[in-house]
PDB file of C-alpha atoms in Angstrom:
ATOM      1  CA  UNK A   1      -0.212   0.021  -0.052  1.00 28.00           C
ATOM      2  CA  UNK A   2       1.610   3.226  -1.035  1.00 30.00           C
ATOM      3  CA  UNK A   3       1.455   5.846   1.733  1.00 28.00           C
ATOM      4  CA  UNK A   4       1.296   9.686   1.171  1.00 31.00           C
ATOM      5  CA  UNK A   5       2.567  11.960   4.122  1.00 29.00           C
ATOM      6  CA  UNK A   6       1.526  15.564   4.938  1.00 34.00           C
ATOM      7  CA  UNK A   7       2.143  18.202   7.372  1.00 33.00           C
ATOM      8  CA  UNK A   8      -0.971  18.512   9.521  1.00 35.00           C
ATOM      9  CA  UNK A   9      -0.945  20.911  12.342  1.00 34.00           C
ATOM     10  CA  UNK A  10       2.616  20.506  14.037  1.00 34.00           C
ATOM     11  CA  UNK A  11       3.244  16.849  13.593  1.00 33.00           C
ATOM     12  CA  UNK A  12       4.118  14.822  10.340  1.00 31.00           C
ATOM     13  CA  UNK A  13       1.356  12.348  10.024  1.00 31.00           C
ATOM     14  CA  UNK A  14       0.842   9.305   7.731  1.00 32.00           C
ATOM     15  CA  UNK A  15      -2.413   9.130   6.116  1.00 34.00           C
ATOM     16  CA  UNK A  16      -4.529   6.179   5.074  1.00 35.00           C
ATOM     17  CA  UNK A  17      -2.582   4.070   7.967  1.00 37.00           C
ATOM     18  CA  UNK A  18      -4.942   2.967  11.156  1.00 39.00           C
ATOM     19  CA  UNK A  19      -4.208   1.178  14.013  1.00 39.00           C
ATOM     20  CA  UNK A  20      -4.950  -2.232  12.297  1.00 37.00           C
ATOM     21  CA  UNK A  21      -1.976  -1.610   9.722  1.00 40.00           C
ATOM     22  CA  UNK A  22       0.011  -0.313  12.433  1.00 46.00           C
ATOM     23  CA  UNK A  23       2.007  -3.203  14.684  1.00 48.00           C
ATOM     24  CA  UNK A  24       3.240  -0.297  17.247  1.00 42.00           C
ATOM     25  CA  UNK A  25       0.032   1.256  17.895  1.00 42.00           C
ATOM     26  CA  UNK A  26      -1.863  -2.483  18.095  1.00 44.00           C
ATOM     27  CA  UNK A  27       0.767  -3.448  20.494  1.00 43.00           C
ATOM     28  CA  UNK A  28      -0.477  -0.358  22.584  1.00 40.00           C
ATOM     29  CA  UNK A  29      -4.140  -0.856  22.306  1.00 40.00           C
ATOM     30  CA  UNK A  30      -4.504  -4.854  22.743  1.00 38.00           C
ATOM     31  CA  UNK A  31      -8.193  -4.060  23.374  1.00 34.00           C
ATOM     32  CA  UNK A  32      -8.928  -2.238  20.194  1.00 35.00           C
ATOM     33  CA  UNK A  33     -10.829  -4.356  17.668  1.00 35.00           C
ATOM     34  CA  UNK A  34     -10.638  -3.555  14.006  1.00 34.00           C
ATOM     35  CA  UNK A  35     -11.917  -0.242  13.062  1.00 33.00           C
ATOM     36  CA  UNK A  36     -15.274  -0.841  11.688  1.00 30.00           C
ATOM     37  CA  UNK A  37     -15.943   2.781  10.068  1.00 39.00           C
ATOM     38  CA  UNK A  38     -14.387   5.705   9.518  1.00 41.00           C
ATOM     39  CA  UNK A  39     -16.137   7.811  12.316  1.00 45.00           C
ATOM     40  CA  UNK A  40     -15.336   5.200  15.135  1.00 54.00           C
ATOM     41  CA  UNK A  41     -11.640   5.516  15.579  1.00 69.00           C
ATOM     42  CA  UNK A  42     -11.430   4.475  19.048  1.00 75.00           C
ATOM     43  CA  UNK A  43     -13.747   1.968  19.511  1.00 76.00           C
ATOM     44  CA  UNK A  44     -14.450   2.198  23.307  1.00 80.00           C
ATOM     45  CA  UNK A  45     -10.635   3.110  24.364  1.00 86.00           C
ATOM     46  CA  UNK A  46     -10.378   5.132  27.507  1.00 90.00           C
ATOM     47  CA  UNK A  47      -9.078   8.321  26.783  1.00 92.00           C
ATOM     48  CA  UNK A  48      -7.843  10.448  29.591  1.00 92.00           C
ATOM     49  CA  UNK A  49      -7.534  14.582  28.653  1.00 92.00           C
ATOM     50  CA  UNK A  50      -4.852  16.251  30.483  1.00 90.00           C
ATOM     51  CA  UNK A  51      -5.667  19.440  32.486  1.00 86.00           C
ATOM     52  CA  UNK A  52      -2.972  21.042  30.147  1.00 82.00           C
ATOM     53  CA  UNK A  53      -4.955  20.499  27.028  1.00 89.00           C
ATOM     54  CA  UNK A  54      -7.140  23.864  26.661  1.00 86.00           C
ATOM     55  CA  UNK A  55      -7.117  24.606  30.269  1.00 78.00           C
ATOM     56  CA  UNK A  56      -6.497  28.305  30.183  1.00 77.00           C
ATOM     57  CA  UNK A  57      -8.638  31.583  30.350  1.00 78.00           C
ATOM     58  CA  UNK A  58     -10.974  31.629  27.348  1.00 83.00           C
ATOM     59  CA  UNK A  59     -10.044  28.052  26.305  1.00 85.00           C
ATOM     60  CA  UNK A  60     -13.239  26.324  27.698  1.00 88.00           C
ATOM     61  CA  UNK A  61     -14.965  26.124  24.339  1.00 90.00           C
ATOM     62  CA  UNK A  62     -11.831  24.463  22.620  1.00 90.00           C
ATOM     63  CA  UNK A  63     -11.580  21.940  25.748  1.00 91.00           C
ATOM     64  CA  UNK A  64     -15.338  21.244  25.311  1.00 91.00           C
ATOM     65  CA  UNK A  65     -15.159  20.646  21.363  1.00 91.00           C
ATOM     66  CA  UNK A  66     -12.082  18.400  21.877  1.00 91.00           C
ATOM     67  CA  UNK A  67     -14.222  16.377  24.306  1.00 92.00           C
ATOM     68  CA  UNK A  68     -17.123  15.953  21.840  1.00 91.00           C
ATOM     69  CA  UNK A  69     -14.708  14.784  19.149  1.00 89.00           C
ATOM     70  CA  UNK A  70     -13.242  12.384  21.508  1.00 89.00           C
ATOM     71  CA  UNK A  71     -16.842  10.979  22.165  1.00 89.00           C
ATOM     72  CA  UNK A  72     -17.906  11.110  18.727  1.00 86.00           C
ATOM     73  CA  UNK A  73     -14.819   9.092  17.963  1.00 85.00           C
ATOM     74  CA  UNK A  74     -16.093   6.436  20.244  1.00 85.00           C
ATOM     75  CA  UNK A  75     -13.940   6.869  22.741  1.00 87.00           C
ATOM     76  CA  UNK A  76     -14.731   6.907  26.466  1.00 90.00           C
ATOM     77  CA  UNK A  77     -13.511   9.874  28.737  1.00 92.00           C
ATOM     78  CA  UNK A  78     -11.830   8.808  31.842  1.00 92.00           C
ATOM     79  CA  UNK A  79     -11.093  11.272  35.169  1.00 89.00           C
ATOM     80  CA  UNK A  80      -8.176   8.946  36.389  1.00 88.00           C
ATOM     81  CA  UNK A  81      -4.771   8.398  34.817  1.00 85.00           C
ATOM     82  CA  UNK A  82      -4.750   4.898  35.921  1.00 86.00           C
ATOM     83  CA  UNK A  83      -7.997   3.912  34.064  1.00 88.00           C
ATOM     84  CA  UNK A  84      -6.777   5.433  30.343  1.00 90.00           C
ATOM     85  CA  UNK A  85      -5.658   3.405  27.878  1.00 87.00           C
ATOM     86  CA  UNK A  86      -4.793   6.640  25.860  1.00 89.00           C
ATOM     87  CA  UNK A  87      -3.629   9.778  27.271  1.00 91.00           C
ATOM     88  CA  UNK A  88      -3.898  13.242  25.726  1.00 91.00           C
ATOM     89  CA  UNK A  89      -1.579  16.007  26.519  1.00 89.00           C
ATOM     90  CA  UNK A  90      -0.512  19.475  25.265  1.00 85.00           C
ATOM     91  CA  UNK A  91       3.434  19.029  24.563  1.00 78.00           C
ATOM     92  CA  UNK A  92       4.138  22.549  25.145  1.00 74.00           C
ATOM     93  CA  UNK A  93       2.633  22.791  28.441  1.00 77.00           C
ATOM     94  CA  UNK A  94       3.457  19.536  30.389  1.00 74.00           C
ATOM     95  CA  UNK A  95       6.343  17.642  31.391  1.00 75.00           C
ATOM     96  CA  UNK A  96       5.545  14.119  30.984  1.00 77.00           C
ATOM     97  CA  UNK A  97       7.583  12.136  33.441  1.00 76.00           C
ATOM     98  CA  UNK A  98       7.116   9.268  35.917  1.00 75.00           C
ATOM     99  CA  UNK A  99       3.551  10.275  37.104  1.00 77.00           C
ATOM    100  CA  UNK A 100       2.340   9.367  33.848  1.00 82.00           C
ATOM    101  CA  UNK A 101       3.402   5.598  34.372  1.00 81.00           C
ATOM    102  CA  UNK A 102       0.020   5.136  36.360  1.00 82.00           C
ATOM    103  CA  UNK A 103      -1.708   5.090  32.889  1.00 81.00           C
ATOM    104  CA  UNK A 104      -2.285   2.066  31.146  1.00 80.00           C
ATOM    105  CA  UNK A 105      -1.201   3.106  27.694  1.00 83.00           C
ATOM    106  CA  UNK A 106       0.718   5.727  25.440  1.00 87.00           C
ATOM    107  CA  UNK A 107       0.983   9.610  26.041  1.00 89.00           C
ATOM    108  CA  UNK A 108       0.422  11.539  22.819  1.00 89.00           C
ATOM    109  CA  UNK A 109      -0.177  14.739  21.660  1.00 87.00           C
ATOM    110  CA  UNK A 110      -3.721  15.810  21.583  1.00 89.00           C
ATOM    111  CA  UNK A 111      -3.037  17.083  18.061  1.00 87.00           C
ATOM    112  CA  UNK A 112      -3.951  13.336  16.902  1.00 87.00           C
ATOM    113  CA  UNK A 113      -7.640  13.889  17.600  1.00 87.00           C
ATOM    114  CA  UNK A 114      -7.781  16.826  15.165  1.00 84.00           C
ATOM    115  CA  UNK A 115      -5.513  15.644  12.629  1.00 82.00           C
ATOM    116  CA  UNK A 116      -7.750  12.203  12.456  1.00 82.00           C
ATOM    117  CA  UNK A 117     -10.740  14.565  11.815  1.00 82.00           C
ATOM    118  CA  UNK A 118      -9.058  16.247   9.061  1.00 81.00           C
ATOM    119  CA  UNK A 119      -7.896  13.050   7.351  1.00 78.00           C
ATOM    120  CA  UNK A 120     -11.416  11.247   7.771  1.00 79.00           C
ATOM    121  CA  UNK A 121      -9.520   8.186   9.161  1.00 78.00           C
ATOM    122  CA  UNK A 122      -7.488   6.722  12.217  1.00 77.00           C
ATOM    123  CA  UNK A 123      -3.956   7.654  11.674  1.00 79.00           C
ATOM    124  CA  UNK A 124      -1.041   5.794  13.291  1.00 79.00           C
ATOM    125  CA  UNK A 125      -0.056   7.265  16.653  1.00 79.00           C
ATOM    126  CA  UNK A 126       3.588   6.472  16.086  1.00 76.00           C
ATOM    127  CA  UNK A 127       4.306  10.261  15.252  1.00 77.00           C
ATOM    128  CA  UNK A 128       2.237  11.604  18.076  1.00 82.00           C
ATOM    129  CA  UNK A 129       3.786   9.551  20.967  1.00 85.00           C
ATOM    130  CA  UNK A 130       5.453  11.492  23.789  1.00 80.00           C
ATOM    131  CA  UNK A 131       8.573   9.278  25.352  1.00 70.00           C
ATOM    132  CA  UNK A 132       8.592  10.170  28.851  1.00 60.00           C
ATOM    133  CA  UNK A 133      11.749  12.129  30.042  1.00 50.00           C
ATOM    134  CA  UNK A 134      14.147  10.221  32.468  1.00 45.00           C
ATOM    135  CA  UNK A 135      15.952  12.354  35.350  1.00 41.00           C
ATOM    136  CA  UNK A 136      18.807  11.386  36.961  1.00 41.00           C
ATOM    137  CA  UNK A 137      19.586  12.345  40.734  1.00 40.00           C
ATOM    138  CA  UNK A 138      22.337  15.074  40.018  1.00 40.00           C
ATOM    139  CA  UNK A 139      23.678  17.105  42.827  1.00 38.00           C
ATOM    140  CA  UNK A 140      24.775  20.624  42.566  1.00 41.00           C
ATOM    141  CA  UNK A 141      28.400  21.945  43.440  1.00 40.00           C
ATOM    142  CA  UNK A 142      26.651  24.091  46.134  1.00 45.00           C
ATOM    143  CA  UNK A 143      23.196  23.498  46.990  1.00 48.00           C
ATOM    144  CA  UNK A 144      20.855  26.403  46.135  1.00 49.00           C
ATOM    145  CA  UNK A 145      19.585  28.394  49.059  1.00 50.00           C
ATOM    146  CA  UNK A 146      16.483  26.874  50.513  1.00 55.00           C
ATOM    147  CA  UNK A 147      13.444  29.390  49.852  1.00 53.00           C
ATOM    148  CA  UNK A 148      11.554  30.680  52.992  1.00 54.00           C
ATOM    149  CA  UNK A 149       8.470  28.069  53.598  1.00 56.00           C
ATOM    150  CA  UNK A 150       4.998  29.234  53.129  1.00 55.00           C
ATOM    151  CA  UNK A 151       3.397  30.792  56.219  1.00 53.00           C
ATOM    152  CA  UNK A 152       1.594  28.347  58.378  1.00 52.00           C
ATOM    153  CA  UNK A 153      -1.738  28.837  59.884  1.00 50.00           C
ATOM    154  CA  UNK A 154      -0.370  26.351  62.744  1.00 49.00           C
ATOM    155  CA  UNK A 155       2.907  25.468  63.619  1.00 47.00           C
ATOM    156  CA  UNK A 156       4.164  22.183  61.876  1.00 44.00           C
ATOM    157  CA  UNK A 157       4.395  19.193  63.986  1.00 41.00           C
ATOM    158  CA  UNK A 158       7.655  17.541  64.088  1.00 42.00           C
ATOM    159  CA  UNK A 159       7.926  14.147  62.611  1.00 43.00           C
ATOM    160  CA  UNK A 160       7.853  11.233  64.661  1.00 40.00           C
ATOM    161  CA  UNK A 161       8.733   7.344  63.845  1.00 43.00           C
ATOM    162  CA  UNK A 162       5.524   5.713  62.906  1.00 38.00           C
ATOM    163  CA  UNK A 163       5.579   3.389  65.807  1.00 39.00           C
ATOM    164  CA  UNK A 164       6.068   6.978  68.108  1.00 39.00           C
ATOM    165  CA  UNK A 165       3.104   8.475  66.517  1.00 36.00           C
ATOM    166  CA  UNK A 166       0.460   9.592  69.065  1.00 34.00           C
ATOM    167  CA  UNK A 167      -3.164  10.053  69.159  1.00 36.00           C
ATOM    168  CA  UNK A 168      -3.869  13.055  70.501  1.00 38.00           C
ATOM    169  CA  UNK A 169      -4.272  15.034  67.308  1.00 37.00           C
ATOM    170  CA  UNK A 170      -6.997  17.543  66.801  1.00 38.00           C
ATOM    171  CA  UNK A 171      -8.532  16.219  63.842  1.00 38.00           C
ATOM    172  CA  UNK A 172     -10.145  12.302  64.469  1.00 33.00           C
ATOM    173  CA  UNK A 173      -9.561  11.369  60.500  1.00 36.00           C
ATOM    174  CA  UNK A 174      -5.735  11.984  61.509  1.00 37.00           C
ATOM    175  CA  UNK A 175      -5.489   9.472  64.287  1.00 31.00           C
ATOM    176  CA  UNK A 176      -2.603   6.949  63.509  1.00 34.00           C
ATOM    177  CA  UNK A 177      -3.595   3.452  64.386  1.00 34.00           C
ATOM    178  CA  UNK A 178      -2.458   2.296  67.647  1.00 31.00           C
ATOM    179  CA  UNK A 179      -0.331  -0.415  65.691  1.00 31.00           C
ATOM    180  CA  UNK A 180       2.752   1.199  64.586  1.00 34.00           C
ATOM    181  CA  UNK A 181       4.945  -0.587  61.748  1.00 36.00           C
ATOM    182  CA  UNK A 182       6.682  -3.586  62.980  1.00 34.00           C
ATOM    183  CA  UNK A 183      10.349  -2.546  63.703  1.00 32.00           C
ATOM    184  CA  UNK A 184      11.600  -5.996  62.876  1.00 34.00           C
ATOM    185  CA  UNK A 185       9.641  -6.416  59.753  1.00 37.00           C
ATOM    186  CA  UNK A 186      11.893  -7.184  56.898  1.00 41.00           C
ATOM    187  CA  UNK A 187      10.812  -5.533  53.542  1.00 40.00           C
ATOM    188  CA  UNK A 188      10.095  -7.988  50.606  1.00 40.00           C
ATOM    189  CA  UNK A 189      11.809  -7.172  47.054  1.00 35.00           C
ATOM    190  CA  UNK A 190       9.503  -4.937  46.132  1.00 41.00           C
ATOM    191  CA  UNK A 191      10.440  -2.802  48.962  1.00 41.00           C
ATOM    192  CA  UNK A 192      13.701  -1.892  47.440  1.00 42.00           C
ATOM    193  CA  UNK A 193      12.294   1.434  46.497  1.00 67.00           C
ATOM    194  CA  UNK A 194      13.199   5.326  47.106  1.00 82.00           C
ATOM    195  CA  UNK A 195      10.933   7.990  47.866  1.00 91.00           C
ATOM    196  CA  UNK A 196       9.391   9.418  44.100  1.00 91.00           C
ATOM    197  CA  UNK A 197      10.384  12.907  44.076  1.00 92.00           C
ATOM    198  CA  UNK A 198       9.088  16.011  41.726  1.00 91.00           C
ATOM    199  CA  UNK A 199      11.201  16.560  38.785  1.00 88.00           C
ATOM    200  CA  UNK A 200      10.473  20.468  38.895  1.00 89.00           C
ATOM    201  CA  UNK A 201      10.618  23.060  41.732  1.00 90.00           C
ATOM    202  CA  UNK A 202       7.558  23.269  43.741  1.00 93.00           C
ATOM    203  CA  UNK A 203       6.272  26.710  43.901  1.00 91.00           C
ATOM    204  CA  UNK A 204       5.396  28.262  47.443  1.00 88.00           C
ATOM    205  CA  UNK A 205       2.316  30.579  45.724  1.00 89.00           C
ATOM    206  CA  UNK A 206      -0.514  27.777  46.007  1.00 91.00           C
ATOM    207  CA  UNK A 207       1.587  25.003  45.341  1.00 93.00           C
ATOM    208  CA  UNK A 208      -1.295  22.305  44.747  1.00 94.00           C
ATOM    209  CA  UNK A 209      -3.316  24.574  42.378  1.00 92.00           C
ATOM    210  CA  UNK A 210      -0.628  23.061  39.725  1.00 92.00           C
ATOM    211  CA  UNK A 211      -1.622  19.758  37.943  1.00 92.00           C
ATOM    212  CA  UNK A 212       2.073  18.573  38.212  1.00 91.00           C
ATOM    213  CA  UNK A 213       2.202  19.035  41.939  1.00 94.00           C
ATOM    214  CA  UNK A 214      -0.905  17.142  41.983  1.00 94.00           C
ATOM    215  CA  UNK A 215       0.274  14.039  39.892  1.00 94.00           C
ATOM    216  CA  UNK A 216       3.234  14.055  42.198  1.00 95.00           C
ATOM    217  CA  UNK A 217       1.338  14.135  45.182  1.00 95.00           C
ATOM    218  CA  UNK A 218      -0.808  11.398  44.260  1.00 95.00           C
ATOM    219  CA  UNK A 219       2.545   9.256  43.440  1.00 93.00           C
ATOM    220  CA  UNK A 220       3.894   9.826  46.888  1.00 95.00           C
ATOM    221  CA  UNK A 221       0.534   9.264  48.302  1.00 94.00           C
ATOM    222  CA  UNK A 222       1.042   5.734  47.097  1.00 92.00           C
ATOM    223  CA  UNK A 223       4.201   5.238  48.240  1.00 92.00           C
ATOM    224  CA  UNK A 224       3.296   5.970  51.715  1.00 93.00           C
ATOM    225  CA  UNK A 225       0.310   3.698  51.741  1.00 91.00           C
ATOM    226  CA  UNK A 226       2.575   0.897  50.080  1.00 88.00           C
ATOM    227  CA  UNK A 227       5.579   1.124  52.692  1.00 88.00           C
ATOM    228  CA  UNK A 228       4.101   2.802  55.707  1.00 84.00           C
ATOM    229  CA  UNK A 229       2.498   0.148  57.550  1.00 70.00           C
ATOM    230  CA  UNK A 230      -0.133  -1.360  58.636  1.00 67.00           C
ATOM    231  CA  UNK A 231      -1.720  -1.440  55.227  1.00 59.00           C
ATOM    232  CA  UNK A 232      -5.424  -1.449  56.960  1.00 62.00           C
ATOM    233  CA  UNK A 233      -5.479   1.595  58.942  1.00 72.00           C
ATOM    234  CA  UNK A 234      -7.538   4.974  58.118  1.00 85.00           C
ATOM    235  CA  UNK A 235      -7.296   6.983  54.823  1.00 89.00           C
ATOM    236  CA  UNK A 236      -7.150   9.828  56.948  1.00 89.00           C
ATOM    237  CA  UNK A 237      -4.068   8.641  58.902  1.00 89.00           C
ATOM    238  CA  UNK A 238      -2.457   7.823  55.365  1.00 92.00           C
ATOM    239  CA  UNK A 239      -3.171  11.427  54.156  1.00 92.00           C
ATOM    240  CA  UNK A 240      -1.761  12.880  57.804  1.00 92.00           C
ATOM    241  CA  UNK A 241       1.634  11.133  57.373  1.00 91.00           C
ATOM    242  CA  UNK A 242       2.003  11.862  53.735  1.00 93.00           C
ATOM    243  CA  UNK A 243       1.369  15.600  54.411  1.00 93.00           C
ATOM    244  CA  UNK A 244       3.763  15.570  57.047  1.00 93.00           C
ATOM    245  CA  UNK A 245       6.653  13.733  55.196  1.00 95.00           C
ATOM    246  CA  UNK A 246       5.990  15.923  52.260  1.00 95.00           C
ATOM    247  CA  UNK A 247       6.736  19.017  54.585  1.00 93.00           C
ATOM    248  CA  UNK A 248       9.696  17.823  55.739  1.00 94.00           C
ATOM    249  CA  UNK A 249      11.158  16.821  52.229  1.00 95.00           C
ATOM    250  CA  UNK A 250      10.181  19.952  49.986  1.00 94.00           C
ATOM    251  CA  UNK A 251      11.141  23.242  51.331  1.00 89.00           C
ATOM    252  CA  UNK A 252       8.100  25.180  49.753  1.00 90.00           C
ATOM    253  CA  UNK A 253       5.627  22.849  51.754  1.00 92.00           C
ATOM    254  CA  UNK A 254       4.837  22.854  55.627  1.00 88.00           C
ATOM    255  CA  UNK A 255       3.430  19.813  57.423  1.00 87.00           C
ATOM    256  CA  UNK A 256      -0.134  20.814  56.833  1.00 89.00           C
ATOM    257  CA  UNK A 257       0.239  21.892  53.170  1.00 90.00           C
ATOM    258  CA  UNK A 258      -1.128  18.609  51.595  1.00 94.00           C
ATOM    259  CA  UNK A 259      -4.121  18.029  54.026  1.00 90.00           C
ATOM    260  CA  UNK A 260      -5.333  21.565  53.566  1.00 91.00           C
ATOM    261  CA  UNK A 261      -5.218  21.792  50.062  1.00 92.00           C
ATOM    262  CA  UNK A 262      -8.512  19.551  49.819  1.00 90.00           C
ATOM    263  CA  UNK A 263     -10.299  22.337  51.176  1.00 87.00           C
ATOM    264  CA  UNK A 264     -10.019  24.249  48.002  1.00 90.00           C
ATOM    265  CA  UNK A 265      -9.221  21.211  45.560  1.00 91.00           C
ATOM    266  CA  UNK A 266     -12.128  18.638  46.155  1.00 88.00           C
ATOM    267  CA  UNK A 267     -11.758  16.953  42.935  1.00 91.00           C
ATOM    268  CA  UNK A 268      -7.680  16.378  43.547  1.00 93.00           C
ATOM    269  CA  UNK A 269      -8.901  14.950  47.110  1.00 92.00           C
ATOM    270  CA  UNK A 270     -10.939  12.526  45.342  1.00 92.00           C
ATOM    271  CA  UNK A 271      -7.968  11.561  43.227  1.00 93.00           C
ATOM    272  CA  UNK A 272      -5.679  11.111  46.413  1.00 94.00           C
ATOM    273  CA  UNK A 273      -8.382   8.892  47.711  1.00 93.00           C
ATOM    274  CA  UNK A 274      -8.349   6.883  44.584  1.00 93.00           C
ATOM    275  CA  UNK A 275      -4.398   6.252  44.560  1.00 92.00           C
ATOM    276  CA  UNK A 276      -4.853   5.312  48.454  1.00 92.00           C
ATOM    277  CA  UNK A 277      -7.255   2.386  47.523  1.00 91.00           C
ATOM    278  CA  UNK A 278      -5.323   1.176  44.579  1.00 91.00           C
ATOM    279  CA  UNK A 279      -2.379   1.267  46.680  1.00 89.00           C
ATOM    280  CA  UNK A 280      -3.674  -0.595  49.250  1.00 89.00           C
ATOM    281  CA  UNK A 281      -4.736  -3.387  46.858  1.00 89.00           C
ATOM    282  CA  UNK A 282      -1.363  -3.394  45.049  1.00 87.00           C
ATOM    283  CA  UNK A 283       0.072  -3.970  48.866  1.00 85.00           C
ATOM    284  CA  UNK A 284      -2.318  -6.667  49.331  1.00 86.00           C
ATOM    285  CA  UNK A 285      -1.610  -8.678  45.834  1.00 85.00           C
ATOM    286  CA  UNK A 286       1.851  -8.400  46.092  1.00 85.00           C
ATOM    287  CA  UNK A 287       2.626  -9.011  49.945  1.00 85.00           C
ATOM    288  CA  UNK A 288       4.425  -6.011  50.575  1.00 83.00           C
ATOM    289  CA  UNK A 289       5.714  -5.526  54.211  1.00 85.00           C
ATOM    290  CA  UNK A 290       5.715  -2.254  55.924  1.00 85.00           C
ATOM    291  CA  UNK A 291       9.118  -0.737  56.271  1.00 87.00           C
ATOM    292  CA  UNK A 292      10.567  -0.686  59.502  1.00 88.00           C
ATOM    293  CA  UNK A 293      10.599   3.353  60.964  1.00 86.00           C
ATOM    294  CA  UNK A 294      14.013   3.632  60.858  1.00 89.00           C
ATOM    295  CA  UNK A 295      14.446   2.891  57.251  1.00 89.00           C
ATOM    296  CA  UNK A 296      11.685   5.049  56.508  1.00 90.00           C
ATOM    297  CA  UNK A 297      13.282   7.875  58.185  1.00 91.00           C
ATOM    298  CA  UNK A 298      16.573   7.138  56.118  1.00 91.00           C
ATOM    299  CA  UNK A 299      14.694   7.409  52.991  1.00 92.00           C
ATOM    300  CA  UNK A 300      13.196  10.644  54.032  1.00 93.00           C
ATOM    301  CA  UNK A 301      16.378  11.837  54.652  1.00 92.00           C
ATOM    302  CA  UNK A 302      18.064  11.005  51.662  1.00 92.00           C
ATOM    303  CA  UNK A 303      15.111  12.326  49.692  1.00 92.00           C
ATOM    304  CA  UNK A 304      15.386  15.616  51.566  1.00 93.00           C
ATOM    305  CA  UNK A 305      19.016  15.963  50.522  1.00 92.00           C
ATOM    306  CA  UNK A 306      18.671  14.883  47.260  1.00 91.00           C
ATOM    307  CA  UNK A 307      15.812  17.211  46.200  1.00 92.00           C
ATOM    308  CA  UNK A 308      17.073  20.180  47.687  1.00 90.00           C
ATOM    309  CA  UNK A 309      20.492  19.657  46.555  1.00 89.00           C
ATOM    310  CA  UNK A 310      19.407  20.127  42.892  1.00 87.00           C
ATOM    311  CA  UNK A 311      16.659  23.134  43.234  1.00 84.00           C
ATOM    312  CA  UNK A 312      18.978  25.375  41.622  1.00 82.00           C
ATOM    313  CA  UNK A 313      18.742  22.799  38.402  1.00 82.00           C
ATOM    314  CA  UNK A 314      15.149  22.050  38.393  1.00 83.00           C
ATOM    315  CA  UNK A 315      12.602  23.725  36.112  1.00 84.00           C
ATOM    316  CA  UNK A 316      10.130  26.090  37.961  1.00 85.00           C
ATOM    317  CA  UNK A 317       6.341  26.055  37.551  1.00 82.00           C
ATOM    318  CA  UNK A 318       4.337  26.618  35.256  1.00 77.00           C
ATOM    319  CA  UNK A 319       6.901  24.424  33.136  1.00 66.00           C
ATOM    320  CA  UNK A 320       7.712  26.452  30.068  1.00 51.00           C
ATOM    321  CA  UNK A 321       8.993  23.641  27.664  1.00 44.00           C
ATOM    322  CA  UNK A 322      11.524  25.045  24.745  1.00 41.00           C
ATOM    323  CA  UNK A 323       9.818  24.341  21.823  1.00 41.00           C
ATOM    324  CA  UNK A 324      11.401  22.374  19.122  1.00 42.00           C
ATOM    325  CA  UNK A 325      10.592  21.731  15.587  1.00 42.00           C
ATOM    326  CA  UNK A 326       7.182  20.020  15.436  1.00 43.00           C
ATOM    327  CA  UNK A 327       5.771  21.485  18.688  1.00 45.00           C
ATOM    328  CA  UNK A 328       3.211  24.324  19.049  1.00 42.00           C
TER     329      UNK A 328
END
């Protein structure tokens, strides 16, 4: 079959080639069936539309129109990365890092939808895929000065080992279970892990208003759920510990920043609760044993040193990606 290529939007696309003709695309969408007609490109694929796509002021109509196109192509819009088979992002507004690993499929540029509409056929996703960036833990010669923390409405609590946390906190949802993590528990092979760190500089001003910070916070809370036992403790207790350790690691956060963000961002709170539920099941399925409190403290200390040593090299938010040929 002779293929013609043309420039559509900001990407070079191959016309006349659908998922059924493209082995790489087919491998990414094992659940997809053969496309039966030109107006059913997705055939039920679960699509996550990232918040960076037409999320600015005055772009509401464009985002709504894009959602309608996805539905018209027989796509199913989902609200959680973990439920997605396909993720659409704006390449100039987001840094595709490890937080997107939660998705069950590839991350591609949103232009794919518009180009399929123009071509009146399902195009190959190969030229639209975005390979996530991998960041190495590098140390600056001289650590950047630590910015002053956000003014706290309440004193930041001291970080205690998990088995020493008390039950006299004000909020009943933040009460730690009486059973602490066993100090003699031996971690399984799955526990050879480091604390996930943001690949950007967390801002001091309204940090959890940024999608990137919210994505990282969900990943961090998953880690806390997996490795800080016991696995059956209350959601409020998990969130309390996650917030406390975030404040210890990230200079721009204080110990209650994460918890207090739910007052403003209710949808974010829902995603955090969903991440905790999935992590609890993951821990149960894989037999993950909680880490000893001393090991947790060591990992937190390492994460704090690692993140703060590279502050001067990290990109600030909002991310401004340097545009290269092919990006818009």
